[in-house]
Amino acid sequence: MSRNILINGYLNIGDLEGARKVFEEMPQRNVASWSAMVTGLIKFEYNEDGLSFFKEMYEASFLPDEYALGSVLRGCASLRALHAGQQIHACAVKSGFELNLVVGSSLAHMYMKCGSLEEGEGVISSMPIRNVVAWNTLIAGKAQHGSPEGVLDHYNMMRIVAVKADRITYVSVITACSDMATLGQGQQIHAEVIKAGAMSVVSVVSSLISMYSKCGCLEDSFKAFTECVDAEADGVLWSSMIAAYGFHGRGERAIELFKQMEIEGVEVNDVTYLSLLYACSHRGLKDEGLKFFDSMVEKHGVNPRLEHYTCMVDLLGRSGCLKEAEVMIRSMPLKADAIIWKTLLSSCKIHKNADMARRAAEEVLKIDPQDSASYVLLSNLHASAKRWQDVSEIRKCMREKQVKKEPGVSWVELKNQVHQFVMGDEPHQYSKEINAYLKELTVEMKLRGYVPDMGSVLQDMDDEDKEYSLAHHSEKLAIAFALMNTATDAPIRVMKNLRVCSDCHIAIKYISEIKNREIIVRDASRFHHFKNGQCSCGDYW
């Protein structure tokens, strides 16, 4: 017994060698001795060693307890070792622990981490009792597999059976609301967080800041930031708020907050700088961004990661410094990924540099031959220059390689229900009404001076077809539907999966002025706040 206590003591202070030495010198070992070693090794992420110890334990005829089983399953999850996890599942059944809360939750977590969502859900479903850990495992599985709707469904079921949520639950469901931009549901969960007394939990508040930001409510993000009792001391919250300002094109405010953070002595880290550089990039603050990039190492000892270099390439590229951006990629001490080359490619499209665009696209396709965005960006660049033969060749290449373009999708939340629109979307139950409304609105826009930007149609067709195509972009459909179904003084919030096109950007300015409405659009990279015929981005996006 005393040696087991000594092993645990060494493990608690992270001295794995000391624990291993005591274990090896033991004349006799019991289940507790083996379990302590397995648990300790997995805890400090020596997952393969932990699995080896577990195997030795089992071969020595010791049936594992719930702690050893739970730990070794977490090790399998970290290693994505599905086959080993399945063998340990069989061991759990043999030992009679399959329905144990700890083991069952760890089993489900292992299956989900290894990509077997159905098996994981099956384990949880078979458990006679589910605690908050089991529910969190289910919720995390849905989140991991890109199903925010499933996250919220499980959360609602969890509430129905009166299982009390914890901070892990709240972070997961608030993040799901962020992903879907469902403000109404996010506000309801915020109320539940306050009721549960969780507004002092940094991870929860950070999620709230992000959720309100991604739903277009920057003031509510700042309110959540200021109301957290730990906001003054915790860098996570400051970084989240700087990121929120950056996402909304408030680069100057992000810089002010960063400087205030430094004055108050809050620790700055790589995430803080990533948020700051992003903010500079989306406001066109090139000189400021370059200074902050240089100060990362010099002032705070933060080594740039690939994501920081990507922000700098974006900053330089958007500013028109394409050569400098390409030089940075080719000279940086890190291996370039597809994202950084796509960032340069996007800037090449903005500044119509076809030669560099080809080079960037080639680099992307070396890394990811199935990346549709690179084909589309290169095709769009040629289309804008009316090089239809080049466009045709790229599309032929896409067909041959079975690369499919991601369709533009926009959505809007009304009365806690999400309405989704796709370009030329006819199946929507109000399609006729929406089209008639848009037709009338377009007439009024033209009287105010709106001229459809035919250059935004990247297909070879006549002007009448081009104008029809522009009028039915998904964001216009969503805005029309929202105008038809909301109070005249309510702001409209629309989300889109791709970058908003030039014509839609111009049109929404006119719509905001004609209807005297604030229209907030979140596209693939940032927020646009349209009001009185102007956009917060200053036409820089």
XYZ file of C-alpha atoms in Angstrom:
541
model
C 0.000 0.000 0.000
C 2.761 2.451 0.965
C 4.548 1.885 -2.353
C 1.342 2.595 -4.263
C 1.063 5.871 -2.347
C 4.672 6.644 -3.278
C 3.988 5.925 -6.971
C 1.001 8.283 -6.915
C 3.107 10.907 -5.161
C 5.761 10.811 -7.870
C 3.088 10.909 -10.587
C 1.326 13.897 -9.008
C 4.519 15.966 -9.312
C 5.214 14.700 -12.828
C 8.215 12.533 -11.909
C 7.496 9.578 -14.188
C 10.976 8.107 -13.842
C 10.689 8.098 -10.052
C 7.301 6.384 -10.255
C 8.600 3.838 -12.758
C 11.608 3.051 -10.542
C 9.413 2.394 -7.472
C 7.078 0.255 -9.597
C 9.915 -1.874 -10.998
C 11.395 -2.425 -7.514
C 8.102 -3.661 -6.038
C 8.291 -7.350 -5.059
C 4.529 -7.621 -5.527
C 2.166 -5.513 -7.563
C -1.590 -5.265 -7.409
C -4.265 -3.715 -9.646
C -3.793 -0.332 -7.949
C -0.056 -0.351 -8.777
C -0.655 -1.059 -12.471
C -3.595 1.366 -12.686
C -1.522 4.160 -11.141
C 1.216 3.720 -13.755
C -1.211 3.507 -16.691
C -3.155 6.566 -15.490
C 0.008 8.594 -14.854
C 1.559 7.864 -18.229
C -1.644 8.739 -20.097
C -2.094 11.888 -18.018
C 1.275 13.198 -19.185
C 0.561 12.095 -22.784
C 2.931 9.138 -22.851
C 0.084 7.345 -24.573
C 2.025 4.566 -26.275
C 3.856 3.737 -23.008
C 0.505 3.744 -21.212
C -0.924 1.252 -23.726
C 2.161 -0.962 -23.335
C 1.783 -0.973 -19.537
C -1.904 -1.817 -19.886
C -1.054 -4.745 -22.160
C 1.522 -6.044 -19.658
C -1.015 -5.659 -16.865
C -3.609 -7.681 -18.755
C -1.094 -10.374 -19.739
C -0.115 -10.648 -16.069
C -3.757 -11.675 -15.377
C -4.747 -8.467 -13.589
C -8.257 -7.393 -14.538
C -8.179 -3.590 -14.931
C -10.354 -1.305 -12.823
C -12.474 1.557 -14.125
C -9.631 4.089 -13.756
C -7.154 2.081 -15.825
C -9.793 1.413 -18.489
C -10.861 5.048 -18.629
C -7.266 6.238 -18.890
C -6.127 3.781 -21.548
C -9.200 4.610 -23.656
C -8.262 8.285 -23.495
C -4.805 7.259 -24.690
C -6.354 5.418 -27.641
C -8.429 8.497 -28.431
C -5.321 10.720 -28.480
C -3.519 8.258 -30.771
C -6.646 7.710 -32.916
C -5.946 4.006 -32.293
C -9.348 2.541 -33.164
C -8.245 -1.125 -33.320
C -6.593 -0.947 -29.898
C -9.669 0.843 -28.560
C -11.934 -1.907 -29.844
C -9.769 -4.525 -28.088
C -10.024 -2.561 -24.825
C -13.789 -2.319 -25.367
C -13.881 -6.112 -25.393
C -11.776 -6.103 -22.225
C -14.250 -3.699 -20.563
C -17.144 -6.009 -21.428
C -15.254 -9.001 -19.996
C -14.459 -7.040 -16.818
C -18.079 -5.939 -16.396
C -17.333 -2.210 -16.752
C -18.959 -1.497 -20.115
C -21.912 0.354 -18.546
C -19.797 2.133 -15.939
C -20.136 5.938 -16.224
C -16.376 6.585 -16.433
C -15.623 3.713 -18.789
C -18.720 4.245 -20.947
C -17.958 7.939 -21.447
C -14.297 7.164 -22.238
C -15.351 4.474 -24.718
C -17.712 6.859 -26.497
C -15.028 9.558 -26.559
C -12.532 7.103 -28.058
C -14.900 6.033 -30.845
C -15.818 9.617 -31.704
C -12.204 10.793 -31.765
C -11.421 7.894 -34.104
C -14.213 8.978 -36.466
C -16.790 6.345 -35.441
C -19.598 8.654 -34.306
C -22.376 6.047 -34.500
C -20.460 3.536 -32.343
C -19.781 6.252 -29.770
C -23.426 7.292 -29.644
C -24.399 3.621 -29.358
C -22.226 3.212 -26.246
C -23.821 6.249 -24.577
C -27.337 5.107 -25.564
C -26.744 1.739 -23.872
C -25.784 3.343 -20.548
C -28.648 3.106 -18.016
C -27.565 6.360 -16.345
C -25.938 9.356 -18.038
C -24.148 12.046 -16.076
C -22.890 15.398 -17.377
C -19.646 13.765 -18.598
C -21.615 11.335 -20.783
C -23.737 14.146 -22.212
C -20.655 16.289 -22.835
C -19.117 13.377 -24.729
C -22.177 13.150 -26.967
C -22.180 16.909 -27.524
C -18.434 16.998 -28.258
C -18.859 14.201 -30.797
C -21.470 16.191 -32.701
C -19.252 19.285 -32.615
C -16.210 17.317 -33.814
C -18.174 16.019 -36.804
C -19.412 19.476 -37.826
C -22.999 19.197 -36.615
C -23.846 22.301 -34.538
C -27.546 21.432 -34.901
C -26.819 18.076 -33.244
C -24.976 19.857 -30.421
C -28.033 21.975 -29.648
C -30.391 18.984 -29.975
C -28.380 16.995 -27.416
C -28.201 20.024 -25.123
C -31.984 20.371 -25.208
C -32.402 16.651 -24.426
C -29.921 17.032 -21.568
C -32.052 19.830 -20.106
C -35.245 17.778 -20.491
C -33.800 14.969 -18.342
C -32.625 17.573 -15.776
C -28.857 16.984 -16.034
C -27.075 20.131 -14.899
C -24.718 21.625 -17.490
C -21.118 22.491 -16.604
C -18.588 24.866 -18.161
C -17.603 22.274 -20.805
C -21.249 21.988 -21.858
C -21.689 25.743 -22.076
C -18.547 26.254 -24.170
C -19.705 23.566 -26.631
C -23.251 24.871 -27.062
C -22.224 28.537 -27.242
C -19.670 27.611 -29.915
C -22.432 25.797 -31.828
C -24.510 28.990 -31.749
C -21.445 30.865 -33.071
C -21.041 28.427 -35.947
C -24.701 28.715 -36.928
C -24.948 32.441 -36.056
C -28.187 31.741 -34.168
C -28.378 34.829 -31.990
C -31.698 33.986 -30.341
C -30.523 30.613 -29.063
C -27.197 32.119 -28.025
C -28.979 34.737 -25.925
C -31.080 32.046 -24.240
C -27.972 30.057 -23.331
C -26.302 33.254 -22.077
C -29.254 33.692 -19.696
C -28.774 30.102 -18.492
C -25.050 30.780 -17.949
C -25.896 33.776 -15.736
C -28.464 31.724 -13.812
C -25.868 28.970 -13.275
C -23.329 31.497 -11.951
C -20.824 30.695 -14.705
C -20.057 34.261 -15.823
C -16.761 34.129 -13.936
C -15.520 31.149 -15.993
C -13.036 32.496 -18.542
C -13.620 29.815 -21.198
C -17.387 30.402 -21.071
C -17.115 34.195 -21.314
C -14.562 33.902 -24.125
C -17.084 31.748 -26.025
C -19.802 34.353 -25.407
C -17.568 37.140 -26.748
C -16.945 35.092 -29.889
C -20.611 34.108 -30.248
C -21.927 37.665 -30.083
C -19.181 38.811 -32.456
C -20.014 36.118 -35.008
C -23.709 36.973 -34.743
C -22.916 40.593 -35.596
C -23.427 42.034 -32.089
C -20.101 43.684 -31.316
C -21.508 45.802 -28.455
C -22.770 42.663 -26.710
C -19.302 41.099 -27.125
C -17.762 44.067 -25.321
C -20.450 43.951 -22.632
C -19.649 40.276 -21.926
C -15.949 41.176 -21.821
C -16.409 44.001 -19.304
C -18.815 42.057 -17.076
C -16.444 39.151 -16.446
C -14.786 39.541 -13.054
C -11.503 38.114 -14.373
C -11.376 40.254 -17.536
C -8.636 42.511 -16.173
C -6.225 39.671 -15.528
C -6.877 37.056 -18.186
C -5.224 37.346 -21.600
C -7.674 34.885 -23.175
C -10.547 37.332 -22.822
C -8.516 40.266 -24.094
C -7.424 38.223 -27.121
C -11.034 37.210 -27.803
C -12.155 40.843 -27.709
C -9.295 41.967 -29.988
C -10.306 39.189 -32.421
C -13.922 40.402 -32.312
C -12.877 43.943 -33.215
C -10.735 42.575 -36.052
C -13.575 40.462 -37.436
C -15.741 43.596 -37.623
C -13.071 45.720 -39.300
C -12.400 47.801 -36.180
C -8.616 47.607 -36.478
C -7.928 50.895 -34.675
C -10.024 49.804 -31.702
C -8.210 46.444 -31.632
C -4.870 48.273 -31.447
C -6.162 50.527 -28.634
C -7.244 47.469 -26.649
C -3.890 45.771 -27.228
C -2.027 48.834 -25.950
C -4.315 48.988 -22.922
C -3.600 45.304 -22.342
C 0.138 46.018 -22.296
C -0.259 48.986 -19.920
C -2.252 46.868 -17.463
C 0.375 44.130 -17.537
C -1.866 41.401 -18.957
C 0.209 38.607 -20.475
C 0.442 38.731 -24.264
C 0.766 35.454 -26.182
C 0.759 34.113 -29.735
C -3.071 34.112 -29.892
C -3.160 37.792 -28.920
C -0.786 38.655 -31.746
C -2.727 36.511 -34.218
C -5.913 38.439 -33.391
C -4.065 41.754 -33.642
C -2.445 41.015 -37.015
C -5.795 39.818 -38.377
C -7.349 43.118 -37.250
C -4.613 45.123 -38.985
C -5.006 43.089 -42.163
C -8.751 43.665 -42.444
C -8.435 47.386 -41.906
C -5.515 47.917 -44.262
C -3.179 48.990 -41.462
C -0.037 47.757 -43.200
C 2.574 49.833 -41.381
C 1.086 49.094 -37.960
C 0.861 45.371 -38.768
C 4.501 45.212 -39.829
C 5.584 46.929 -36.596
C 3.566 44.519 -34.455
C 4.963 41.524 -36.355
C 8.514 42.712 -35.658
C 7.702 43.345 -31.986
C 6.438 39.802 -31.407
C 9.918 38.394 -30.806
C 11.719 41.608 -29.851
C 9.265 42.797 -27.200
C 7.368 39.735 -26.004
C 9.519 36.757 -27.056
C 6.681 35.234 -29.100
C 7.865 33.175 -32.064
C 5.617 33.534 -35.142
C 3.633 30.459 -36.167
C 2.482 29.724 -39.703
C -0.830 31.449 -38.925
C 1.013 34.698 -38.133
C 2.850 34.552 -41.444
C -0.488 33.921 -43.193
C -1.884 37.104 -41.621
C 1.154 39.029 -42.823
C 0.804 37.662 -46.356
C -2.852 38.724 -46.264
C -1.876 42.181 -44.960
C 0.753 42.709 -47.663
C -1.362 41.169 -50.421
C -4.474 43.230 -49.681
C -2.278 46.356 -49.637
C -1.031 45.542 -53.133
C 2.458 44.456 -52.034
C 2.204 41.128 -53.851
C 5.945 40.677 -54.463
C 6.717 41.235 -50.779
C 3.992 38.746 -49.838
C 5.406 36.043 -52.131
C 8.946 36.683 -50.886
C 7.737 36.283 -47.298
C 6.235 32.869 -48.077
C 9.330 31.614 -49.860
C 11.793 32.933 -47.238
C 9.997 32.132 -43.969
C 11.523 29.425 -41.742
C 8.330 27.333 -41.791
C 6.924 25.034 -44.469
C 4.119 26.712 -46.397
C 0.673 25.095 -46.365
C -2.218 25.396 -48.825
C -3.899 28.153 -46.799
C -1.031 30.639 -47.029
C -0.751 30.127 -50.799
C -4.534 30.533 -51.177
C -4.265 33.765 -49.214
C -1.782 35.072 -51.778
C -3.943 33.749 -54.612
C -6.930 35.686 -53.277
C -4.870 38.895 -53.258
C -3.762 38.179 -56.824
C -7.429 38.091 -57.847
C -8.108 41.438 -56.130
C -5.145 43.092 -57.870
C -5.538 41.106 -61.125
C -2.037 39.610 -61.211
C -2.568 36.515 -63.366
C 1.069 35.375 -63.493
C 1.532 35.283 -59.745
C -1.931 33.745 -59.381
C -0.869 30.806 -61.547
C 2.240 30.276 -59.423
C 0.235 30.417 -56.194
C -2.433 28.046 -57.559
C 0.249 25.561 -58.629
C 1.668 25.575 -55.098
C -1.774 24.986 -53.577
C -2.560 22.115 -55.934
C 0.781 20.453 -55.192
C -0.317 20.264 -51.564
C -4.028 19.619 -52.135
C -4.953 18.597 -55.721
C -8.673 18.573 -54.826
C -8.811 22.121 -53.481
C -11.757 23.718 -55.306
C -11.092 27.264 -54.066
C -7.847 27.544 -56.045
C -9.497 26.502 -59.299
C -12.382 28.899 -58.668
C -10.160 31.882 -57.796
C -7.975 31.336 -60.851
C -11.048 30.851 -63.054
C -12.636 34.038 -61.680
C -9.477 36.026 -62.353
C -9.499 34.908 -65.995
C -13.254 35.556 -66.240
C -12.888 39.120 -64.983
C -10.395 39.684 -67.827
C -12.805 37.964 -70.253
C -10.275 35.204 -71.018
C -13.055 32.673 -71.560
C -10.805 30.037 -73.144
C -8.683 29.926 -69.980
C -11.860 29.721 -67.892
C -13.096 26.808 -70.033
C -9.813 24.922 -69.617
C -9.880 25.305 -65.823
C -13.484 24.104 -65.615
C -12.647 21.144 -67.863
C -9.760 20.275 -65.532
C -12.142 20.454 -62.557
C -14.584 18.069 -64.251
C -11.828 15.611 -65.125
C -10.526 15.615 -61.549
C -14.079 15.601 -60.139
C -13.457 18.796 -58.182
C -16.730 20.468 -57.235
C -17.196 24.170 -56.527
C -18.716 25.035 -53.161
C -22.096 26.731 -53.774
C -22.812 30.141 -52.261
C -25.200 29.798 -49.336
C -26.693 32.536 -47.150
C -28.893 32.179 -44.112
C -30.876 34.357 -41.734
C -32.414 33.584 -38.335
C -35.989 34.664 -37.660
C -37.866 33.706 -34.491
C -35.253 31.045 -33.621
C -35.637 29.418 -37.032
C -32.832 29.433 -39.607
C -33.828 30.120 -43.236
C -31.269 29.118 -45.865
C -30.938 30.416 -49.429
C -28.905 29.310 -52.447
C -28.474 31.274 -55.699
C -31.519 30.759 -57.917
C -33.194 28.928 -55.035
C -36.733 28.069 -56.153
C -37.796 25.369 -53.640
C -38.191 27.929 -50.805
C -41.867 28.256 -49.922
C -41.757 32.039 -50.433
C -39.669 32.069 -53.635
C -42.318 33.832 -55.744
C -42.875 36.545 -53.151
C -39.114 37.040 -52.670
C -38.502 37.358 -56.416
C -41.350 39.871 -56.817
C -40.034 41.897 -53.857
C -36.497 41.897 -55.284
C -37.779 43.012 -58.681
C -39.509 46.053 -57.166
C -36.502 46.798 -54.979
C -34.116 46.663 -57.946
C -36.249 49.205 -59.836
C -36.066 51.580 -56.877
C -32.299 51.002 -56.540
C -31.783 51.904 -60.201
C -33.719 55.136 -59.719
C -31.179 55.988 -56.998
C -28.248 55.336 -59.327
C -27.543 51.604 -58.912
C -25.931 49.993 -61.954
C -25.486 46.184 -61.832
C -21.791 45.260 -61.811
C -21.672 42.887 -64.786
C -18.021 42.164 -64.000
C -19.212 40.231 -60.937
C -20.795 37.619 -63.244
C -17.983 35.269 -64.060
C -19.704 33.449 -66.917
C -19.933 34.143 -70.616
C -23.591 35.174 -71.063
C -25.614 38.139 -72.351
C -26.321 41.165 -70.154
C -29.948 40.238 -69.434
C -28.939 36.838 -68.078
C -26.089 38.433 -66.129
C -28.478 40.887 -64.470
C -30.882 38.084 -63.561
C -28.006 36.087 -62.083
C -26.821 39.049 -59.989
C -30.333 39.743 -58.695
C -30.606 36.210 -57.330
C -27.380 35.909 -55.364
C -28.062 34.135 -52.092
C -27.392 37.159 -49.845
C -29.927 39.267 -51.789
C -32.539 36.528 -51.385
C -31.873 36.340 -47.640
C -32.028 40.128 -47.206
C -35.283 40.374 -49.178
C -36.840 37.617 -47.055
C -35.733 39.372 -43.851
C -37.080 42.751 -45.035
C -40.428 41.111 -45.737
C -40.660 39.416 -42.339
C -39.144 41.735 -39.693
C -40.076 44.988 -38.003
C -39.069 48.120 -39.942
C -36.637 49.245 -37.219
C -34.953 45.874 -36.574
C -31.408 45.249 -37.836
C -31.007 42.431 -40.347
C -28.250 39.856 -39.847
C -27.278 37.647 -42.789
C -24.505 35.050 -42.887
C -22.770 33.778 -46.027
C -20.281 30.945 -46.489
C -18.304 32.702 -49.253
C -16.916 36.197 -49.815
C -19.597 38.731 -50.722
C -19.260 39.840 -54.367
C -18.717 43.423 -55.528
C -22.230 43.807 -56.944
C -23.933 42.584 -53.768
C -21.743 44.911 -51.718
C -22.869 47.884 -53.832
C -26.522 46.757 -53.877
C -26.750 46.287 -50.111
C -25.521 49.852 -49.599
C -28.463 51.085 -51.682
C -30.897 48.773 -49.880
C -29.765 50.013 -46.452
C -30.397 53.599 -47.563
C -33.728 52.961 -49.297
C -35.170 50.910 -46.424
C -33.418 52.924 -43.681
C -32.265 49.651 -42.146
C -28.999 48.441 -40.666
C -27.935 45.306 -42.548
C -25.128 43.211 -41.079
C -23.541 40.635 -43.370
C -20.971 38.083 -42.249
C -19.070 36.580 -45.162
C -16.209 34.079 -45.222
C -13.656 36.487 -43.790
C -15.297 39.391 -41.953
C -18.386 41.437 -41.060
C -19.899 44.248 -43.115
C -22.162 46.733 -41.311
C -24.315 48.547 -43.894
C -26.111 51.705 -42.753
C -27.321 54.847 -44.542
C -25.751 53.722 -47.806
C -22.289 53.106 -46.329
C -20.348 50.015 -45.239
C -18.106 49.750 -42.190
C -15.356 48.129 -44.278
C -14.842 51.338 -46.265
C -14.888 49.189 -49.432
C -11.740 47.412 -48.220
C -12.474 43.709 -47.978
